[in-house]
CSV table of N, CA and C in Angstrom, one decimal:
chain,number,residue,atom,x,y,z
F,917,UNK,N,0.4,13.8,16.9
F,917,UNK,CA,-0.3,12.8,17.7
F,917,UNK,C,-0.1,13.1,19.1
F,918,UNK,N,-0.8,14.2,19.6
F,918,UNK,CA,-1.0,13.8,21.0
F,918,UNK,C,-0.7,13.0,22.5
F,919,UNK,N,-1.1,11.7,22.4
F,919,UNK,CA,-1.2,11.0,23.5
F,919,UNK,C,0.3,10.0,22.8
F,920,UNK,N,0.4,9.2,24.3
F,920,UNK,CA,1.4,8.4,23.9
F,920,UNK,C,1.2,7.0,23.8
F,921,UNK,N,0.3,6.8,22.8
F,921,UNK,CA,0.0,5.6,23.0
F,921,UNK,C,0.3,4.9,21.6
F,922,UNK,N,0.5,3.4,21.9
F,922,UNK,CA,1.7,2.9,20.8
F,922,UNK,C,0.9,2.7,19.2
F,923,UNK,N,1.4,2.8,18.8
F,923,UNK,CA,1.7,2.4,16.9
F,923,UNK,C,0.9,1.2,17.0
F,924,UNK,N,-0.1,0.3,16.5
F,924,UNK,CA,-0.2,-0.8,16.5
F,924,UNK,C,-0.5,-1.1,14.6
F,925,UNK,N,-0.4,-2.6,14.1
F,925,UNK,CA,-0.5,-2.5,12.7
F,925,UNK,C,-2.1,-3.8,13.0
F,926,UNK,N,-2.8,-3.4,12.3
F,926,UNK,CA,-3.8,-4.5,12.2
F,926,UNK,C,-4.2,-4.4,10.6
F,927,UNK,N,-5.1,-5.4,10.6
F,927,UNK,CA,-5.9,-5.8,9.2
F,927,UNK,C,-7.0,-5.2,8.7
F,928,UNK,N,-7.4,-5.4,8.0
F,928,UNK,CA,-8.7,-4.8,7.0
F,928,UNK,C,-9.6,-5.3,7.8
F,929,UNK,N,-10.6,-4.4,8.1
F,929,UNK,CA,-12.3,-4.5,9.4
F,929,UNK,C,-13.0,-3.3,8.1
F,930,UNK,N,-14.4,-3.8,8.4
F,930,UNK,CA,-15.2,-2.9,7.3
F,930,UNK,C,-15.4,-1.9,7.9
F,931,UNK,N,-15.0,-1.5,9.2
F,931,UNK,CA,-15.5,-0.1,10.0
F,931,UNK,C,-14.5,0.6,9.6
F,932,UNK,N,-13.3,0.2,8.9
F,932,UNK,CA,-12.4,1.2,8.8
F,932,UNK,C,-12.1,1.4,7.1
F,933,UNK,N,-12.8,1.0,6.6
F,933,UNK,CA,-13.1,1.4,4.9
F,933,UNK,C,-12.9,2.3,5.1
F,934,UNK,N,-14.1,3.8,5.5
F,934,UNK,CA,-13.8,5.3,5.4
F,934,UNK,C,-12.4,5.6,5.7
F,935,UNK,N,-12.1,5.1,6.9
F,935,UNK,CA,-10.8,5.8,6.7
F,935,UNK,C,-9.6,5.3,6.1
F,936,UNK,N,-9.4,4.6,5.0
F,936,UNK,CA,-8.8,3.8,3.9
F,936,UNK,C,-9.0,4.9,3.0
F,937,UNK,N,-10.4,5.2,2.9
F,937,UNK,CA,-10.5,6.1,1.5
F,937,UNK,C,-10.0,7.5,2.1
F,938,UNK,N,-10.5,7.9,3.2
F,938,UNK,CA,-9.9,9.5,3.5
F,938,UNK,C,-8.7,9.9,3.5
F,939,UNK,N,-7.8,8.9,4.0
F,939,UNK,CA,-6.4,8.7,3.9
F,939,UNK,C,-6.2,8.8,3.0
F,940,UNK,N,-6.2,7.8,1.9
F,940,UNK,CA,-5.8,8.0,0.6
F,940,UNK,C,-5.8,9.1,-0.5
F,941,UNK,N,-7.5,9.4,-0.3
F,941,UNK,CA,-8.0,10.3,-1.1
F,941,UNK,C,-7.6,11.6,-0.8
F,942,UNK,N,-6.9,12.1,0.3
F,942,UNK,CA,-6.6,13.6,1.3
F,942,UNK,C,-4.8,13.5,0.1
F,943,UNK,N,-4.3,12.7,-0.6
F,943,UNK,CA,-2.9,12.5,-0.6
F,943,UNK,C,-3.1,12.3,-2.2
F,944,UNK,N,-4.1,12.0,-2.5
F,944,UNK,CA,-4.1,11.9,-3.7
F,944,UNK,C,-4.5,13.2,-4.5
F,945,UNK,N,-6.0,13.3,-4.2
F,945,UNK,CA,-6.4,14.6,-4.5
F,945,UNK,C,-5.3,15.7,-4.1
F,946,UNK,N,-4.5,15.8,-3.3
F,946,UNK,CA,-3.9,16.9,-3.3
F,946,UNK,C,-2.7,16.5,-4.1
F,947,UNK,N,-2.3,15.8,-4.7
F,947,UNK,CA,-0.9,15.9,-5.4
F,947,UNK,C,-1.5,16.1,-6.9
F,948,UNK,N,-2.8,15.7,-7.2
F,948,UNK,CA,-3.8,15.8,-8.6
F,948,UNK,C,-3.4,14.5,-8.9
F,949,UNK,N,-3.2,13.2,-8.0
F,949,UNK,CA,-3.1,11.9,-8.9
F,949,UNK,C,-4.4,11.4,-8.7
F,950,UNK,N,-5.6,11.7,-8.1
F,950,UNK,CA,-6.4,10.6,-7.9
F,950,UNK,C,-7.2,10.5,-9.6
F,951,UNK,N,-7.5,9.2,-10.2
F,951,UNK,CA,-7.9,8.7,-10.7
F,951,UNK,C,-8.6,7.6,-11.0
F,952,UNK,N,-9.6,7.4,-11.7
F,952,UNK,CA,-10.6,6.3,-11.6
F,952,UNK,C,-10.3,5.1,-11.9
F,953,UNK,N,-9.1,4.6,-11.6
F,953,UNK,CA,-8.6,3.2,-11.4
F,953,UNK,C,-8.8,3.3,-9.9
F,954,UNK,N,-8.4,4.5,-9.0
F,954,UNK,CA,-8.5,4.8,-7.4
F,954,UNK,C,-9.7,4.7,-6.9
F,955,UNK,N,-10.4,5.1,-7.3
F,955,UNK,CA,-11.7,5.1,-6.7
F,955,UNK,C,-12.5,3.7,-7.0
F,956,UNK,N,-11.7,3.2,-7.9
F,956,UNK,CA,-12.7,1.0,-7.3
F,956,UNK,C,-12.0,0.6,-6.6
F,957,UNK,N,-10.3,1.4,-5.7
F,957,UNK,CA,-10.0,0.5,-4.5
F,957,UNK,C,-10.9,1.4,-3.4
F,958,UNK,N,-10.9,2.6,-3.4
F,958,UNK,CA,-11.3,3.5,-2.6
F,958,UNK,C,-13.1,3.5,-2.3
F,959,UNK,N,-13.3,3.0,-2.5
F,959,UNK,CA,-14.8,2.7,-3.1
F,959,UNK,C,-15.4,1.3,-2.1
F,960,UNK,N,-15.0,0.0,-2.5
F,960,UNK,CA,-14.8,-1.2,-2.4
F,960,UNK,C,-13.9,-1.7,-2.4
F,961,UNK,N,-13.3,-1.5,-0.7
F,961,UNK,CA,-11.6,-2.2,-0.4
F,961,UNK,C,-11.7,-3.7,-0.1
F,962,UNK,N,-12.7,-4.1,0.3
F,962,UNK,CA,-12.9,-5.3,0.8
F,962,UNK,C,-13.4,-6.2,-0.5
F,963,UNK,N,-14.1,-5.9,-1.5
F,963,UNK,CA,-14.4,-6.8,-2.5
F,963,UNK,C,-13.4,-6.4,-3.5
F,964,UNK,N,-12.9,-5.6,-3.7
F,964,UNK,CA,-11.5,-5.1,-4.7
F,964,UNK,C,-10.5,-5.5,-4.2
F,965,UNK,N,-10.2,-5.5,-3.1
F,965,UNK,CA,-8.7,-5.9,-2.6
F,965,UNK,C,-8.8,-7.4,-1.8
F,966,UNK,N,-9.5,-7.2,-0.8
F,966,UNK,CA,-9.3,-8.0,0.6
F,966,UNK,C,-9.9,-9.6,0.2
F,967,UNK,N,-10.8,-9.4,-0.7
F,967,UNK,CA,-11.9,-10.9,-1.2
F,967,UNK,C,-11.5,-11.3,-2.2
F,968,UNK,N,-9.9,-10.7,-3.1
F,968,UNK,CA,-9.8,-11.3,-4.2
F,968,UNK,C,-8.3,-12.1,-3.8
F,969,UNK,N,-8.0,-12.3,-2.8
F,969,UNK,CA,-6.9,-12.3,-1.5
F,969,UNK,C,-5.7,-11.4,-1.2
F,970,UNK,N,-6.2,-10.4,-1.5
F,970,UNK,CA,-5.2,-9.3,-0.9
F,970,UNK,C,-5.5,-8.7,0.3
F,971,UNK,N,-4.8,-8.2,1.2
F,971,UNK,CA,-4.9,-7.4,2.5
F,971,UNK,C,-4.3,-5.9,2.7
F,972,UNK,N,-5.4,-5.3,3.5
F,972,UNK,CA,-5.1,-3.8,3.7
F,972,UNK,C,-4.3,-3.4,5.5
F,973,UNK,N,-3.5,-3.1,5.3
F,973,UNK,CA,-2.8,-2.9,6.9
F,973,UNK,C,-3.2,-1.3,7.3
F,974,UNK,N,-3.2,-1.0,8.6
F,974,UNK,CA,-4.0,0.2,9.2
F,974,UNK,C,-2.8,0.2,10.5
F,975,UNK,N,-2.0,1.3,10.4
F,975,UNK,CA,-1.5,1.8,11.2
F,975,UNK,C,-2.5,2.7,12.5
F,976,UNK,N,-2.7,2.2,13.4
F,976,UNK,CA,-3.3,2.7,14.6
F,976,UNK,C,-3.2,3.1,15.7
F,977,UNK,N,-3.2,4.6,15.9
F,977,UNK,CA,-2.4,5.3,17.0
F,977,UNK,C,-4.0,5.2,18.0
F,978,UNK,N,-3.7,4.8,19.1
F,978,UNK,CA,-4.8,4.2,20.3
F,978,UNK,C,-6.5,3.5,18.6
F,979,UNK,N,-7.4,4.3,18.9
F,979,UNK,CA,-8.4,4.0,17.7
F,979,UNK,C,-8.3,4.7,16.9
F,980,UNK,N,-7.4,5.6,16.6
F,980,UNK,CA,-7.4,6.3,15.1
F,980,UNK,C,-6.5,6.1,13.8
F,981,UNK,N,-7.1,5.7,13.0
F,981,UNK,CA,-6.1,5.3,11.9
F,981,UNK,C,-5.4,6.0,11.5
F,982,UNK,N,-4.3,6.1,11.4
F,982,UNK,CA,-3.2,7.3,11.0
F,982,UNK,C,-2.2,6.6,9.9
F,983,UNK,N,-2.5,5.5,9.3
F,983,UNK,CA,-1.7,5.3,8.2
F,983,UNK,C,-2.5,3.8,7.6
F,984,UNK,N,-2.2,3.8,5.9
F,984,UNK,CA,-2.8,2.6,5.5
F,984,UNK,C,-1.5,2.0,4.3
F,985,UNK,N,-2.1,0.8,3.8
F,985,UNK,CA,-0.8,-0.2,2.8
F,985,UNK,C,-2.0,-1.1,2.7
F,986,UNK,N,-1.8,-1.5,1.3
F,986,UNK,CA,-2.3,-2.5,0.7
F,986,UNK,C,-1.7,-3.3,-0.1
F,987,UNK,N,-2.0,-4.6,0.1
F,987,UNK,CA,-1.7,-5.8,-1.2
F,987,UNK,C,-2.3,-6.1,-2.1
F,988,UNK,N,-2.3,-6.0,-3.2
F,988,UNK,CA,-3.4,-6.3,-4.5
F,988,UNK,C,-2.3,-7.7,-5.1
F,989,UNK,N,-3.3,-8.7,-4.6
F,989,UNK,CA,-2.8,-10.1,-5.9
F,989,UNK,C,-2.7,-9.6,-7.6
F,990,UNK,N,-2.1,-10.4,-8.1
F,990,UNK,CA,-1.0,-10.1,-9.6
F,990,UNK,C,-1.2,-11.4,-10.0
F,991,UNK,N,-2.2,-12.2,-10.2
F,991,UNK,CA,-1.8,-13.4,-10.6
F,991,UNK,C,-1.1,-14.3,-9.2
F,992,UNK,N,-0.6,-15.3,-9.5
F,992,UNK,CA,-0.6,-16.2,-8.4
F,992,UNK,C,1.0,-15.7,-8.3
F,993,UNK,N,1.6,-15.4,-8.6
F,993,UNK,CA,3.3,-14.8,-7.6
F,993,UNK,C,3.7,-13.7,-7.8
F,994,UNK,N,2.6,-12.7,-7.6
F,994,UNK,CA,3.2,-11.0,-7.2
F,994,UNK,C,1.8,-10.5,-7.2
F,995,UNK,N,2.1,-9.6,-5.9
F,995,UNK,CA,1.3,-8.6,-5.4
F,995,UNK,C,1.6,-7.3,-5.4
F,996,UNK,N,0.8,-6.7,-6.0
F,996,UNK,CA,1.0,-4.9,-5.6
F,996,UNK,C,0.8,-4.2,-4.6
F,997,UNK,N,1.9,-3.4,-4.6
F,997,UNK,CA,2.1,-2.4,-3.4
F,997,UNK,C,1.5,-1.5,-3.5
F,998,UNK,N,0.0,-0.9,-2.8
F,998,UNK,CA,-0.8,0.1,-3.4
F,998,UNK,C,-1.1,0.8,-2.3
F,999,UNK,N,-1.4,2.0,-2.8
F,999,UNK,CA,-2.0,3.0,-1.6
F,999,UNK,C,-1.7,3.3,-0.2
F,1000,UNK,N,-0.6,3.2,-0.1
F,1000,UNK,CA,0.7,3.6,0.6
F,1000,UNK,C,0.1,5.3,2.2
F,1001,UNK,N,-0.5,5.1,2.5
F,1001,UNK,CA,-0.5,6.3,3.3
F,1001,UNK,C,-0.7,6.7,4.7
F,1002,UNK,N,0.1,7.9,5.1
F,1002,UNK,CA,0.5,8.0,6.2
F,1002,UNK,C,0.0,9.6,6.4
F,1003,UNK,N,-1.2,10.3,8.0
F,1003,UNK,CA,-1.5,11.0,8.2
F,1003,UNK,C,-0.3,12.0,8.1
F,1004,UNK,N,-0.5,13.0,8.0
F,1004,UNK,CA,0.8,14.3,8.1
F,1004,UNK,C,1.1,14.1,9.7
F,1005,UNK,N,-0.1,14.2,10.9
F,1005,UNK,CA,0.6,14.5,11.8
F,1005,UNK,C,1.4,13.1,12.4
F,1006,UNK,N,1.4,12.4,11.9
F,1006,UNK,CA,1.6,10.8,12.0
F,1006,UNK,C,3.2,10.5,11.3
F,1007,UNK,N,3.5,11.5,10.5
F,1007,UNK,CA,4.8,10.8,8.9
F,1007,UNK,C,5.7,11.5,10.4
F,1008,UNK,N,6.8,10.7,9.6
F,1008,UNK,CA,8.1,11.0,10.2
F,1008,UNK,C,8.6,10.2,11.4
F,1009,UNK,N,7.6,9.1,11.7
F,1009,UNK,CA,7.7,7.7,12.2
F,1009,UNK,C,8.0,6.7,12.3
F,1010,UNK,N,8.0,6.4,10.7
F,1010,UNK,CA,8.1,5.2,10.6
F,1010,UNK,C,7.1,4.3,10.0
F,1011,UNK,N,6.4,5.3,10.1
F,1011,UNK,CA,4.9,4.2,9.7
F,1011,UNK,C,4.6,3.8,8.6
F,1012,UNK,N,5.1,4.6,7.3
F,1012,UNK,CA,5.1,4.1,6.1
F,1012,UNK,C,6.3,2.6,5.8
F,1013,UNK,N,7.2,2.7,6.6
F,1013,UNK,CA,8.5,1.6,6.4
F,1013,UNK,C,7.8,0.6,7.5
F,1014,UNK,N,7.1,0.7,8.0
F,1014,UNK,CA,6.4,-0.7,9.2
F,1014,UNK,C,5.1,-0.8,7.6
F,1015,UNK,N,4.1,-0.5,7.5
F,1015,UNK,CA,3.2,-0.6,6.8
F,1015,UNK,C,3.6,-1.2,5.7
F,1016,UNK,N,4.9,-0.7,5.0
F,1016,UNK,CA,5.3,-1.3,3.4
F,1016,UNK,C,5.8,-2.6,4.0
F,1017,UNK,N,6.5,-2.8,5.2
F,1017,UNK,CA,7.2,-3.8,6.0
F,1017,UNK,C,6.1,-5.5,5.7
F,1018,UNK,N,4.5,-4.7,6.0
F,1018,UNK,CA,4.1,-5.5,7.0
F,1018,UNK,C,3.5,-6.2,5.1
F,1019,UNK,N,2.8,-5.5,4.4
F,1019,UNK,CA,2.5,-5.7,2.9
F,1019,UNK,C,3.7,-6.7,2.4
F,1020,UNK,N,5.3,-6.4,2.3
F,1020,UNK,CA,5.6,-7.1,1.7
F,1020,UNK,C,5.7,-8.8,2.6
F,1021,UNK,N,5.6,-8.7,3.9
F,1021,UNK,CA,5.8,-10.1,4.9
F,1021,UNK,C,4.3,-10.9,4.5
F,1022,UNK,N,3.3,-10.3,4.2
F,1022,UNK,CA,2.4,-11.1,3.8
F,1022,UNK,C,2.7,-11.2,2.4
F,1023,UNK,N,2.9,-10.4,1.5
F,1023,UNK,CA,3.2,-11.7,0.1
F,1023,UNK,C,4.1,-12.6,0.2
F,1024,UNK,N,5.3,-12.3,1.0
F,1024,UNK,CA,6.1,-13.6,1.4
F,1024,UNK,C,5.6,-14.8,1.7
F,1025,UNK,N,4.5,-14.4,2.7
F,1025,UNK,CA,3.9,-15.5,3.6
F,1025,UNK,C,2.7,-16.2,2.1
F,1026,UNK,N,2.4,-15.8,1.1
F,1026,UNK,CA,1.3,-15.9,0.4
F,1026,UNK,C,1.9,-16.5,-0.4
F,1027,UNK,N,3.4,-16.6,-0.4
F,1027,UNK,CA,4.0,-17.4,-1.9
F,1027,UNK,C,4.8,-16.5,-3.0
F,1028,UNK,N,4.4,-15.1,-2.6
F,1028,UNK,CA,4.9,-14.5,-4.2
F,1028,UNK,C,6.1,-14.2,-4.5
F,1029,UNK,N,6.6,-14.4,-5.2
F,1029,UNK,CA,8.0,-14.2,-5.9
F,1029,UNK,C,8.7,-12.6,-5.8
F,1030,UNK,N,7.9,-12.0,-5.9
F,1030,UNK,CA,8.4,-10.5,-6.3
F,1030,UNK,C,7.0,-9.7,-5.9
F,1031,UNK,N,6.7,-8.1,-5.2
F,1031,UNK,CA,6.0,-7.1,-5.3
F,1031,UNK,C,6.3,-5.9,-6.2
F,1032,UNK,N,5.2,-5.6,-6.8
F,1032,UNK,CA,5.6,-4.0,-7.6
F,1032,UNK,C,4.6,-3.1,-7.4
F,1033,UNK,N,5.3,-1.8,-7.5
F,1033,UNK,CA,4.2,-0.6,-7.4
F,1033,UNK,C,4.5,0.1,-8.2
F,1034,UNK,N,3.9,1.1,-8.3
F,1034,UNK,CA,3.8,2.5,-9.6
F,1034,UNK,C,4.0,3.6,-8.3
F,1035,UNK,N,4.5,4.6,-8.8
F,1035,UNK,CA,4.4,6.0,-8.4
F,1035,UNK,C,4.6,7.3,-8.6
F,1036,UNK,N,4.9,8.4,-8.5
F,1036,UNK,CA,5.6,9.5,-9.3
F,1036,UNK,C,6.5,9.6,-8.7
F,1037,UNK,N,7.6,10.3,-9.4
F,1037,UNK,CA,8.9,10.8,-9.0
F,1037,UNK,C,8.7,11.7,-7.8
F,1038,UNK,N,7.4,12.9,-8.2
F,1038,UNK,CA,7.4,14.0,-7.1
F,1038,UNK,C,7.1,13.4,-5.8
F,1039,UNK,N,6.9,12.2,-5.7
F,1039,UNK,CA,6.5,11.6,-4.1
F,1039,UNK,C,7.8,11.4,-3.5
F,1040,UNK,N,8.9,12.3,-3.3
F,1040,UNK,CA,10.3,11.5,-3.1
F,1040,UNK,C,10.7,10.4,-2.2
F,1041,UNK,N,9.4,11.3,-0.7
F,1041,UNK,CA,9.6,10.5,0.4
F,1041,UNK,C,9.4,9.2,0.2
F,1042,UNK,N,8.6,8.9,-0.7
F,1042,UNK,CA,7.8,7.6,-1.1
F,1042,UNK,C,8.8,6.6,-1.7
F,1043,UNK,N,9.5,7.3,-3.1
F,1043,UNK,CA,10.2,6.7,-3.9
F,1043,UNK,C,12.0,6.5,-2.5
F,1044,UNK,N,11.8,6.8,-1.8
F,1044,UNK,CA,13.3,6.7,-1.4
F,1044,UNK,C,13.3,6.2,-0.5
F,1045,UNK,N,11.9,5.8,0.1
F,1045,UNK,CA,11.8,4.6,1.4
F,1045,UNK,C,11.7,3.1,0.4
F,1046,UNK,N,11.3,3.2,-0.6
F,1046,UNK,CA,10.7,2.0,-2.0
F,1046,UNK,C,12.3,1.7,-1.5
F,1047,UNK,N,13.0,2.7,-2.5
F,1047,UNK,CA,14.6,2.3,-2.7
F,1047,UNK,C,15.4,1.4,-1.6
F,1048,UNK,N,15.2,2.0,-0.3
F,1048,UNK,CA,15.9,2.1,0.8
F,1048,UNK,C,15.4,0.0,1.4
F,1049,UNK,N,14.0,-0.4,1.1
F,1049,UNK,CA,13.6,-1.5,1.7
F,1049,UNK,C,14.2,-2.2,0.2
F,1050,UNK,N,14.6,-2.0,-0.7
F,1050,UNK,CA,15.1,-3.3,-1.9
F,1050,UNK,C,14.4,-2.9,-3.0
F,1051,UNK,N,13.7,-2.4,-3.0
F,1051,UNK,CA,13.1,-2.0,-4.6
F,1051,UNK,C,13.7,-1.2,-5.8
F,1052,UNK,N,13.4,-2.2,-6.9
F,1052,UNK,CA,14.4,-1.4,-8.0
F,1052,UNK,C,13.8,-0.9,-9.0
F,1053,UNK,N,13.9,0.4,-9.9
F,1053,UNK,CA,13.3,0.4,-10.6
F,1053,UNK,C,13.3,0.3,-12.2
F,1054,UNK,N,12.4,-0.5,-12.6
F,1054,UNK,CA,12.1,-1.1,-14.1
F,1054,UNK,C,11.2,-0.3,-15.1
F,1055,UNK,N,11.4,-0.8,-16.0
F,1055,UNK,CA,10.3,-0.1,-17.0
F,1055,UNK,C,9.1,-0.5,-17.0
F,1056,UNK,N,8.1,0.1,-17.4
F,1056,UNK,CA,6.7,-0.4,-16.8
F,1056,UNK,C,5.9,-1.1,-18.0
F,1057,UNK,N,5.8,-2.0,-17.3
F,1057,UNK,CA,5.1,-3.2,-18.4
F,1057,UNK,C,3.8,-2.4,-19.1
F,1058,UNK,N,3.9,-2.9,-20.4
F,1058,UNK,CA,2.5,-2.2,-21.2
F,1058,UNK,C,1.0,-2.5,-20.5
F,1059,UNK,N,0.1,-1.5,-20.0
F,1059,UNK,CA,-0.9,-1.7,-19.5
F,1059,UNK,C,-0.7,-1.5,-17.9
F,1060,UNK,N,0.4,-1.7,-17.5
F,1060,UNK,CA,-0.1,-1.4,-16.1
F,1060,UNK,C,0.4,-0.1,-15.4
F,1061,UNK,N,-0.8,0.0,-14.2
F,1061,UNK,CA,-0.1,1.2,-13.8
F,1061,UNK,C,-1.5,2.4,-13.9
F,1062,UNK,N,-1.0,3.7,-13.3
F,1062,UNK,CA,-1.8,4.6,-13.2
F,1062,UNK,C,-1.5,6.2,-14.4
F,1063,UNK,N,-2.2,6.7,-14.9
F,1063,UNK,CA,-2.1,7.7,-16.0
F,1063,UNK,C,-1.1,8.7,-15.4
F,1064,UNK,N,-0.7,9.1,-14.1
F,1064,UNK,CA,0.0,9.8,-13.3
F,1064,UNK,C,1.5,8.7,-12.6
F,1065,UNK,N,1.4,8.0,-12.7
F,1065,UNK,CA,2.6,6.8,-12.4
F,1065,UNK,C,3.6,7.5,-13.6
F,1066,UNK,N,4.8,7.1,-13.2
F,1066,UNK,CA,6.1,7.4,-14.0
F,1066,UNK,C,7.0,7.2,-13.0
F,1067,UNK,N,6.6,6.1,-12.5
F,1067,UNK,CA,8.2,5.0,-11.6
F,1067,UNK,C,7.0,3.7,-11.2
F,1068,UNK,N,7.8,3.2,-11.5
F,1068,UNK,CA,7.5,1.4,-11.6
F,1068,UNK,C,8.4,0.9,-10.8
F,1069,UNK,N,8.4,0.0,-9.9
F,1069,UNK,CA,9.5,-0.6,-9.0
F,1069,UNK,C,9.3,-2.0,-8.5
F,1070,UNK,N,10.1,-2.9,-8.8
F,1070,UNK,CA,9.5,-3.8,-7.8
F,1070,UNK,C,11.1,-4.6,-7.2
F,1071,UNK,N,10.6,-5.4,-6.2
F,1071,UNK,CA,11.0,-6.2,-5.2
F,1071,UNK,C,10.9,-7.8,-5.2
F,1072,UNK,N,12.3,-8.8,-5.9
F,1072,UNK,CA,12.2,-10.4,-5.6
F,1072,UNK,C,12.2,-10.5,-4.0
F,1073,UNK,N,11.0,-11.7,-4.0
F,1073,UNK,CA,10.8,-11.5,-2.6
F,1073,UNK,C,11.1,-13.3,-2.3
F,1074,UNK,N,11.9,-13.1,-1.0
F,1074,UNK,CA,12.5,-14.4,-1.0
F,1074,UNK,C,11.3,-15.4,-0.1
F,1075,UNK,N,11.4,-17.0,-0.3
F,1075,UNK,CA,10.5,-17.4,0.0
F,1075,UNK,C,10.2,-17.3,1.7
F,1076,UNK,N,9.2,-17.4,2.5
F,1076,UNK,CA,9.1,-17.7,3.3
F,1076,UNK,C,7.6,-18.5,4.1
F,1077,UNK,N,7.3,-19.0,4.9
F,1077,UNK,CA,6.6,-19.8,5.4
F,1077,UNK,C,5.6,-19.7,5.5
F,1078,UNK,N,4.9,-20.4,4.7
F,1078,UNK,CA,3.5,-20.0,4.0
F,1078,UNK,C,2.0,-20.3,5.3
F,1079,UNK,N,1.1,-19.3,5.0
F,1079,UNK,CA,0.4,-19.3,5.8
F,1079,UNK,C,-0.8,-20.5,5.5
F,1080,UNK,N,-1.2,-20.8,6.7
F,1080,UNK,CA,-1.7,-22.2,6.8
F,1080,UNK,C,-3.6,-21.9,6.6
């Protein structure tokens, strides 16, 4: 990243759908996880995610998106931690531990009890920042999850002051 201009974390805007999906899809496709559960968030983030009341966070270096995190509601007390991604020239920042940061402070703020995600072992960076913010990992409940997932993890999330 070039210029010096700061990190900002904002919300889901529909001009930045594409780059939600390029992000994702650039990190998926290359590990060979993308699958067609991915492509209804990647597809339609705002009627899949954002309209069913979950939120998508967009790491933003001046106007360019350089990292994404999503919440997907679970029923009324837990949300999923989904689609986790951070540009290459971007990682090594911090930006994924601000973005998972910012995902878990809104389920807090939403009421939920606990967050979980799925992911593979070979993601290490992924699974050892999970570890490092409180997440433990469990067996994965029957049905959920991704055909390439093989770590399930989640996080009791303590109450905090619900958004008005």
């Amino acid at each position: 990243m070039p210029s010096s201009a700061p990190i900002t974390i904002i919300t889901f805007r529909d001009d930045l759908a594409a780059d939600f999906d390029r992000l994702n899809r650039a990190w998926l496709v290359a590990g060979g996880f993308l699958e067609p559960a991915d492509e209804v968030y990647l597809a339609a983030p705002r009627e899949k995610i954002v309209a069913v009341g979950g939120e998508i966070f967009f790491a933003m270096h001046g106007a360019t998106v350089v990292g994404t995190a999503a919440a997907i509601p679970l029923g009324t007390d837990a949300f999923e931690l989904a689609k986790v991604s951070v540009a290459p020239a971007a990682q090594g920042q911090g930006l994924g531990r601000a973005l998972t940061s910012a995902v878990i402070d809104f389920a807090r703020r939403r009421g939920a009890s606990r967050m979980v995600l799925t992911s593979n072992h070979r993601l290490t960076a992924a699974v050892a920042l999970y570890r490092s913010l409180g997440f433990v990992e469990k067996p994965c409940p029957p049905g959920f999850g991704y055909l390439t997932a093989d770590v399930y993890m989640e996080i009791a999330l303590t109450p905090a002051a619900r958004d008005t």
